[in-house]
mmCIF file of C-alpha atoms and ligand atoms in Angstrom:
data_model
loop_
_atom_site.group_PDB
_atom_site.id
_atom_site.type_symbol
_atom_site.label_atom_id
_atom_site.label_comp_id
_atom_site.label_asym_id
_atom_site.label_seq_id
_atom_site.Cartn_x
_atom_site.Cartn_y
_atom_site.Cartn_z
ATOM 1 C CA UNK A 1 10.067 -8.318 10.986
ATOM 2 C CA UNK A 2 11.578 -4.831 13.298
ATOM 3 C CA UNK A 3 9.948 -2.534 15.133
ATOM 4 C CA UNK A 4 7.820 -1.557 11.794
ATOM 5 C CA UNK A 5 4.189 0.384 12.962
ATOM 6 C CA UNK A 6 6.406 1.619 15.480
ATOM 7 C CA UNK A 7 8.158 4.719 13.636
ATOM 8 C CA UNK A 8 4.159 5.530 14.786
ATOM 9 C CA UNK A 9 6.401 6.867 17.549
ATOM 10 C CA UNK A 10 9.210 9.184 15.645
ATOM 11 C CA UNK A 11 7.724 12.579 15.266
ATOM 12 C CA UNK A 12 7.247 12.513 11.720
ATOM 13 C CA UNK A 13 5.449 14.449 9.088
ATOM 14 C CA UNK A 14 1.512 12.940 10.896
ATOM 15 C CA UNK A 15 3.882 12.975 14.216
ATOM 16 C CA UNK A 16 0.636 13.573 16.708
ATOM 17 C CA UNK A 17 -0.114 9.929 16.301
ATOM 18 C CA UNK A 18 2.141 9.066 17.880
ATOM 19 C CA UNK A 19 3.324 11.433 20.712
ATOM 20 C CA UNK A 20 -0.701 11.832 21.930
ATOM 21 C CA UNK A 21 -0.928 7.755 21.218
ATOM 22 C CA UNK A 22 0.609 4.934 22.026
ATOM 23 C CA UNK A 23 3.834 6.532 22.815
ATOM 24 C CA UNK A 24 3.309 8.959 25.480
ATOM 25 C CA UNK A 25 0.546 6.599 27.511
ATOM 26 C CA UNK A 26 2.457 3.091 27.202
ATOM 27 C CA UNK A 27 5.255 4.634 27.921
ATOM 28 C CA UNK A 28 7.792 4.161 25.418
ATOM 29 C CA UNK A 29 8.567 2.425 22.910
ATOM 30 C CA UNK A 30 7.875 -1.547 23.641
ATOM 31 C CA UNK A 31 4.392 -0.083 25.434
ATOM 32 C CA UNK A 32 3.809 0.807 22.096
ATOM 33 C CA UNK A 33 4.420 -2.423 20.502
ATOM 34 C CA UNK A 34 2.271 -4.176 23.138
ATOM 35 C CA UNK A 35 -0.676 -2.475 23.620
ATOM 36 C CA UNK A 36 -0.419 -1.998 19.678
ATOM 37 C CA UNK A 37 -0.465 -5.359 18.981
ATOM 38 C CA UNK A 38 -2.919 -6.703 21.330
ATOM 39 C CA UNK A 39 -5.926 -4.109 19.758
ATOM 40 C CA UNK A 40 -4.563 -5.140 16.298
ATOM 41 C CA UNK A 41 -7.502 -6.480 14.340
ATOM 42 C CA UNK A 42 -7.648 -10.210 13.970
ATOM 43 C CA UNK A 43 -7.671 -11.447 9.740
ATOM 44 C CA UNK A 44 -11.337 -11.908 10.726
ATOM 45 C CA UNK A 45 -11.801 -8.338 11.434
ATOM 46 C CA UNK A 46 -9.660 -7.416 8.729
ATOM 47 C CA UNK A 47 -10.877 -8.833 5.654
ATOM 48 C CA UNK A 48 -14.378 -7.786 6.960
ATOM 49 C CA UNK A 49 -12.655 -3.888 7.017
ATOM 50 C CA UNK A 50 -11.334 -4.571 3.953
ATOM 51 C CA UNK A 51 -14.713 -5.902 2.190
ATOM 52 C CA UNK A 52 -16.258 -2.557 2.888
ATOM 53 C CA UNK A 53 -14.273 -0.867 2.046
ATOM 54 C CA UNK A 54 -13.813 -1.994 -1.225
ATOM 55 C CA UNK A 55 -17.428 -2.275 -1.488
ATOM 56 C CA UNK A 56 -18.051 1.943 -0.398
ATOM 57 C CA UNK A 57 -14.632 2.642 -2.826
ATOM 58 C CA UNK A 58 -15.762 0.921 -6.253
ATOM 59 C CA UNK A 59 -19.795 2.922 -5.110
ATOM 60 C CA UNK A 60 -17.351 6.140 -5.476
ATOM 61 C CA UNK A 61 -15.442 5.658 -8.367
ATOM 62 C CA UNK A 62 -15.823 4.970 -12.149
ATOM 63 C CA UNK A 63 -14.638 1.262 -13.469
ATOM 64 C CA UNK A 64 -12.438 2.308 -16.655
ATOM 65 C CA UNK A 65 -14.766 2.097 -20.468
ATOM 66 C CA UNK A 66 -11.004 0.480 -21.857
ATOM 67 C CA UNK A 67 -10.884 -3.300 -21.717
ATOM 68 C CA UNK A 68 -7.201 -2.964 -22.852
ATOM 69 C CA UNK A 69 -6.083 -0.904 -19.482
ATOM 70 C CA UNK A 70 -8.570 -3.452 -17.435
ATOM 71 C CA UNK A 71 -7.096 -6.902 -18.913
ATOM 72 C CA UNK A 72 -3.306 -5.279 -18.295
ATOM 73 C CA UNK A 73 -3.874 -4.733 -14.550
ATOM 74 C CA UNK A 74 -6.041 -8.190 -13.944
ATOM 75 C CA UNK A 75 -3.087 -9.828 -15.628
ATOM 76 C CA UNK A 76 -0.210 -8.367 -14.083
ATOM 77 C CA UNK A 77 -2.112 -8.425 -11.088
ATOM 78 C CA UNK A 78 -2.975 -12.546 -11.095
ATOM 79 C CA UNK A 79 0.870 -12.969 -12.022
ATOM 80 C CA UNK A 80 2.151 -10.697 -8.630
ATOM 81 C CA UNK A 81 -0.933 -11.962 -6.096
ATOM 82 C CA UNK A 82 0.492 -15.767 -7.183
ATOM 83 C CA UNK A 83 3.848 -15.540 -7.005
ATOM 84 C CA UNK A 84 3.238 -13.669 -3.026
ATOM 85 C CA UNK A 85 1.719 -17.080 -2.446
ATOM 86 C CA UNK A 86 -1.447 -15.775 -1.312
ATOM 87 C CA UNK A 87 -3.190 -16.737 -5.043
ATOM 88 C CA UNK A 88 -5.593 -19.037 -3.062
ATOM 89 C CA UNK A 89 -5.860 -17.178 0.452
ATOM 90 C CA UNK A 90 -8.386 -14.615 -1.243
ATOM 91 C CA UNK A 91 -11.055 -14.223 -3.359
ATOM 92 C CA UNK A 92 -9.259 -11.457 -5.541
ATOM 93 C CA UNK A 93 -10.129 -9.075 -7.189
ATOM 94 C CA UNK A 94 -8.903 -6.072 -9.759
ATOM 95 C CA UNK A 95 -10.164 -2.990 -10.362
ATOM 96 C CA UNK A 96 -9.141 -0.207 -12.645
ATOM 97 C CA UNK A 97 -10.491 3.712 -11.984
ATOM 98 C CA UNK A 98 -11.039 5.791 -14.698
ATOM 99 C CA UNK A 99 -9.211 8.818 -12.549
ATOM 100 C CA UNK A 100 -5.985 10.413 -13.391
ATOM 101 C CA UNK A 101 -4.983 10.212 -9.872
ATOM 102 C CA UNK A 102 -1.291 8.470 -9.471
ATOM 103 C CA UNK A 103 -2.214 6.002 -6.999
ATOM 104 C CA UNK A 104 -2.988 2.088 -6.114
ATOM 105 C CA UNK A 105 -3.666 0.404 -3.572
ATOM 106 C CA UNK A 106 -4.538 -3.099 -1.822
ATOM 107 C CA UNK A 107 -6.784 -3.943 0.929
ATOM 108 C CA UNK A 108 -7.026 -7.206 3.154
ATOM 109 C CA UNK A 109 -9.403 -9.434 1.837
ATOM 110 C CA UNK A 110 -7.536 -9.214 -1.640
ATOM 111 C CA UNK A 111 -9.215 -6.776 -3.519
ATOM 112 C CA UNK A 112 -6.553 -4.131 -5.597
ATOM 113 C CA UNK A 113 -7.346 -0.730 -7.550
ATOM 114 C CA UNK A 114 -5.400 0.653 -9.764
ATOM 115 C CA UNK A 115 -6.218 4.249 -11.602
ATOM 116 C CA UNK A 116 -5.922 5.172 -14.852
ATOM 117 C CA UNK A 117 -3.162 8.026 -13.765
ATOM 118 C CA UNK A 118 -0.440 5.223 -12.478
ATOM 119 C CA UNK A 119 -0.959 2.963 -15.401
ATOM 120 C CA UNK A 120 0.080 5.904 -17.619
ATOM 121 C CA UNK A 121 2.929 6.650 -15.397
ATOM 122 C CA UNK A 122 3.740 2.664 -15.053
ATOM 123 C CA UNK A 123 4.272 2.280 -19.046
ATOM 124 C CA UNK A 124 6.263 -1.389 -19.021
ATOM 125 C CA UNK A 125 4.105 -4.246 -17.287
ATOM 126 C CA UNK A 126 7.802 -4.283 -14.982
ATOM 127 C CA UNK A 127 6.731 -1.442 -13.615
ATOM 128 C CA UNK A 128 2.855 -2.174 -12.818
ATOM 129 C CA UNK A 129 4.139 -5.301 -11.197
ATOM 130 C CA UNK A 130 6.744 -2.655 -9.459
ATOM 131 C CA UNK A 131 3.779 -1.007 -7.746
ATOM 132 C CA UNK A 132 1.491 -4.617 -7.041
ATOM 133 C CA UNK A 133 3.515 -6.177 -5.470
ATOM 134 C CA UNK A 134 4.467 -3.192 -3.306
ATOM 135 C CA UNK A 135 0.613 -3.145 -2.565
ATOM 136 C CA UNK A 136 0.625 -6.537 -1.437
ATOM 137 C CA UNK A 137 2.871 -6.938 0.718
ATOM 138 C CA UNK A 138 1.390 -4.148 2.830
ATOM 139 C CA UNK A 139 -1.334 -7.469 2.811
ATOM 140 C CA UNK A 140 0.937 -10.277 2.905
ATOM 141 C CA UNK A 141 2.447 -8.234 5.894
ATOM 142 C CA UNK A 142 -0.783 -7.185 7.615
ATOM 143 C CA UNK A 143 0.507 -3.486 7.790
ATOM 144 C CA UNK A 144 -2.985 -2.147 7.949
ATOM 145 C CA UNK A 145 -3.845 -4.547 11.743
ATOM 146 C CA UNK A 146 -0.446 -2.959 12.486
ATOM 147 C CA UNK A 147 -2.122 0.810 11.858
ATOM 148 C CA UNK A 148 -5.119 0.220 13.241
ATOM 149 C CA UNK A 149 -4.042 -1.871 16.513
ATOM 150 C CA UNK A 150 -2.078 1.952 17.514
ATOM 151 C CA UNK A 151 -4.816 3.567 16.642
ATOM 152 C CA UNK A 152 -6.854 2.251 18.526
ATOM 153 C CA UNK A 153 -4.524 1.655 21.992
ATOM 154 C CA UNK A 154 -4.039 5.830 21.303
ATOM 155 C CA UNK A 155 -8.329 6.300 21.806
ATOM 156 C CA UNK A 156 -8.203 8.372 18.764
ATOM 157 C CA UNK A 157 -11.203 9.336 17.296
ATOM 158 C CA UNK A 158 -13.384 10.503 14.166
ATOM 159 C CA UNK A 159 -11.989 13.706 13.962
ATOM 160 C CA UNK A 160 -8.208 12.595 14.391
ATOM 161 C CA UNK A 161 -8.442 9.722 12.145
ATOM 162 C CA UNK A 162 -10.195 12.728 9.466
ATOM 163 C CA UNK A 163 -7.003 15.152 9.963
ATOM 164 C CA UNK A 164 -4.748 11.313 9.162
ATOM 165 C CA UNK A 165 -6.496 10.426 6.204
ATOM 166 C CA UNK A 166 -6.635 13.722 4.983
ATOM 167 C CA UNK A 167 -2.785 14.535 5.285
ATOM 168 C CA UNK A 168 -1.911 11.127 3.346
ATOM 169 C CA UNK A 169 -3.832 12.769 0.575
ATOM 170 C CA UNK A 170 -6.731 9.264 0.696
ATOM 171 C CA UNK A 171 -9.486 10.899 -1.755
ATOM 172 C CA UNK A 172 -11.933 9.013 0.120
ATOM 173 C CA UNK A 173 -11.313 10.218 3.360
ATOM 174 C CA UNK A 174 -14.478 11.978 4.723
ATOM 175 C CA UNK A 175 -16.356 8.957 3.509
ATOM 176 C CA UNK A 176 -14.481 6.465 4.373
ATOM 177 C CA UNK A 177 -14.030 8.124 8.690
ATOM 178 C CA UNK A 178 -18.104 9.470 7.771
ATOM 179 C CA UNK A 179 -17.975 5.284 7.811
ATOM 180 C CA UNK A 180 -17.099 4.667 11.356
ATOM 181 C CA UNK A 181 -20.162 5.426 12.734
ATOM 182 C CA UNK A 182 -21.502 2.958 10.899
ATOM 183 C CA UNK A 183 -19.535 -0.066 12.116
ATOM 184 C CA UNK A 184 -17.242 0.427 8.425
ATOM 185 C CA UNK A 185 -13.869 1.152 9.953
ATOM 186 C CA UNK A 186 -11.486 3.935 7.717
ATOM 187 C CA UNK A 187 -7.973 1.679 9.380
ATOM 188 C CA UNK A 188 -7.155 -0.094 6.923
ATOM 189 C CA UNK A 189 -5.981 2.849 3.751
ATOM 190 C CA UNK A 190 -4.323 4.647 6.561
ATOM 191 C CA UNK A 191 -0.847 5.618 5.966
ATOM 192 C CA UNK A 192 1.686 3.563 6.402
ATOM 193 C CA UNK A 193 4.393 4.103 8.165
ATOM 194 C CA UNK A 194 8.259 4.957 6.954
ATOM 195 C CA UNK A 195 9.244 1.392 7.620
ATOM 196 C CA UNK A 196 6.198 -0.212 6.567
ATOM 197 C CA UNK A 197 6.884 1.581 3.382
ATOM 198 C CA UNK A 198 10.221 0.110 3.320
ATOM 199 C CA UNK A 199 9.368 -3.299 4.071
ATOM 200 C CA UNK A 200 6.250 -2.769 1.496
ATOM 201 C CA UNK A 201 9.066 -2.501 -1.226
ATOM 202 C CA UNK A 202 11.683 -4.959 -0.334
ATOM 203 C CA UNK A 203 8.995 -7.507 -0.720
ATOM 204 C CA UNK A 204 7.714 -5.372 -3.524
ATOM 205 C CA UNK A 205 11.236 -6.784 -5.616
ATOM 206 C CA UNK A 206 11.567 -10.610 -4.262
ATOM 207 C CA UNK A 207 7.398 -10.923 -5.285
ATOM 208 C CA UNK A 208 8.010 -9.008 -8.940
ATOM 209 C CA UNK A 209 11.183 -11.101 -9.089
ATOM 210 C CA UNK A 210 9.112 -14.655 -8.674
ATOM 211 C CA UNK A 211 6.354 -13.206 -11.232
ATOM 212 C CA UNK A 212 9.078 -13.035 -13.485
ATOM 213 C CA UNK A 213 9.220 -9.087 -13.353
ATOM 214 C CA UNK A 214 12.568 -7.500 -14.072
ATOM 215 C CA UNK A 215 12.958 -5.820 -10.530
ATOM 216 C CA UNK A 216 15.294 -3.035 -11.974
ATOM 217 C CA UNK A 217 11.937 -1.793 -13.277
ATOM 218 C CA UNK A 218 11.072 -0.402 -9.689
ATOM 219 C CA UNK A 219 14.071 2.335 -9.329
ATOM 220 C CA UNK A 220 12.280 3.201 -12.846
ATOM 221 C CA UNK A 221 9.038 3.040 -11.745
ATOM 222 C CA UNK A 222 10.278 5.384 -8.214
ATOM 223 C CA UNK A 223 12.492 7.776 -10.532
ATOM 224 C CA UNK A 224 8.697 8.413 -11.967
ATOM 225 C CA UNK A 225 7.162 8.538 -8.943
ATOM 226 C CA UNK A 226 9.507 11.232 -7.610
ATOM 227 C CA UNK A 227 9.438 13.374 -11.038
ATOM 228 C CA UNK A 228 5.276 13.442 -11.177
ATOM 229 C CA UNK A 229 5.434 14.078 -6.941
ATOM 230 C CA UNK A 230 8.155 16.855 -7.588
ATOM 231 C CA UNK A 231 5.731 18.968 -10.320
ATOM 232 C CA UNK A 232 2.833 17.778 -7.933
ATOM 233 C CA UNK A 233 1.328 20.103 -5.319
ATOM 234 C CA UNK A 234 -0.334 17.689 -3.434
ATOM 235 C CA UNK A 235 1.560 14.913 -2.869
ATOM 236 C CA UNK A 236 -0.100 11.542 -3.845
ATOM 237 C CA UNK A 237 -0.587 8.774 -1.799
ATOM 238 C CA UNK A 238 1.406 6.663 -3.441
ATOM 239 C CA UNK A 239 4.232 8.247 -3.476
ATOM 240 C CA UNK A 240 3.343 10.350 0.119
ATOM 241 C CA UNK A 241 4.689 8.075 2.236
ATOM 242 C CA UNK A 242 7.773 8.814 5.060
ATOM 243 C CA UNK A 243 10.750 7.966 2.873
ATOM 244 C CA UNK A 244 12.351 10.221 0.592
ATOM 245 C CA UNK A 245 12.497 9.272 -2.882
ATOM 246 C CA UNK A 246 16.352 9.178 -3.268
ATOM 247 C CA UNK A 247 16.201 7.247 -0.015
ATOM 248 C CA UNK A 248 13.851 4.305 -1.430
ATOM 249 C CA UNK A 249 15.421 4.425 -4.537
ATOM 250 C CA UNK A 250 19.174 3.799 -3.158
ATOM 251 C CA UNK A 251 17.651 1.428 -1.220
ATOM 252 C CA UNK A 252 15.674 -0.687 -3.830
ATOM 253 C CA UNK A 253 18.911 -0.068 -6.275
ATOM 254 C CA UNK A 254 21.164 -2.571 -3.559
ATOM 255 C CA UNK A 255 18.764 -4.948 -2.905
ATOM 256 C CA UNK A 256 18.038 -5.841 -6.341
ATOM 257 C CA UNK A 257 21.577 -7.720 -6.690
ATOM 258 C CA UNK A 258 19.914 -9.842 -4.127
ATOM 259 C CA UNK A 259 16.782 -10.425 -5.926
ATOM 260 C CA UNK A 260 17.966 -10.708 -9.958
ATOM 261 C CA UNK A 261 18.719 -14.559 -8.906
ATOM 262 C CA UNK A 262 14.989 -14.750 -8.037
ATOM 263 C CA UNK A 263 14.407 -12.961 -11.522
ATOM 264 C CA UNK A 264 16.268 -15.721 -13.257
ATOM 265 C CA UNK A 265 15.265 -18.828 -12.519
ATOM 266 C CA UNK A 266 11.359 -17.409 -12.887
ATOM 267 C CA UNK A 267 12.209 -16.143 -16.765
ATOM 268 C CA UNK A 268 13.314 -19.751 -17.010
ATOM 269 C CA UNK A 269 10.626 -21.382 -15.590
HETATM 270 ZN ZN1 ZN B 1 3.164 1.684 0.528
#
């Protein structure tokens, strides 16, 4: 993996994270990596954070009453997590939330949330698999741990965390950040960096192909996301990340030939 989380040191839309934190304190890129890693939570701690965030989110959000929608999420998510190789690693749980936001997330510890708005946008199961493959890759590569490590290295306070969460459009920002004092971390749903997003896109393509979903659906999904984003005044969490839609789509298109054989062989299996 390249210097994934060190995109935090780049001047991005949320650039204050980088400059106030690891970048200056540690005196450059190398230091940022070292400090961030040493402060990143281990698997047990990370999974515990994920489970705590999950129970909070489930208390707040309404589970969809659509049995058909829930079955669709469960069916596709199961195939995707099995194809990721993490199927037996966690007690996976999938939820469809009754909310029109175009959003989805996967938490450390094996919990996946999909919002009805996203399900409406991802009209084919392959498009849904593209989203879920992307999210599962964030878990697989421990992206949240990297972000938390970087944050801890910068000793960001609750106030800054709230600003960061709000900038990412995370709906539960106040709630999650407010829980820090109670020992619950907000970090698991922090916005990811641009490089982490590209990694998740690439890993997602591999995973969806192994699950026998046509990887071309990742392109149509992101085209729809771009169109929805253009219409929306408020950036969506899932889509509000740093890669521009055009760059993201171009990259996905260039990677599809290399994963098509995985798709073809999974389809024949
Ligand atoms: Zn992502």
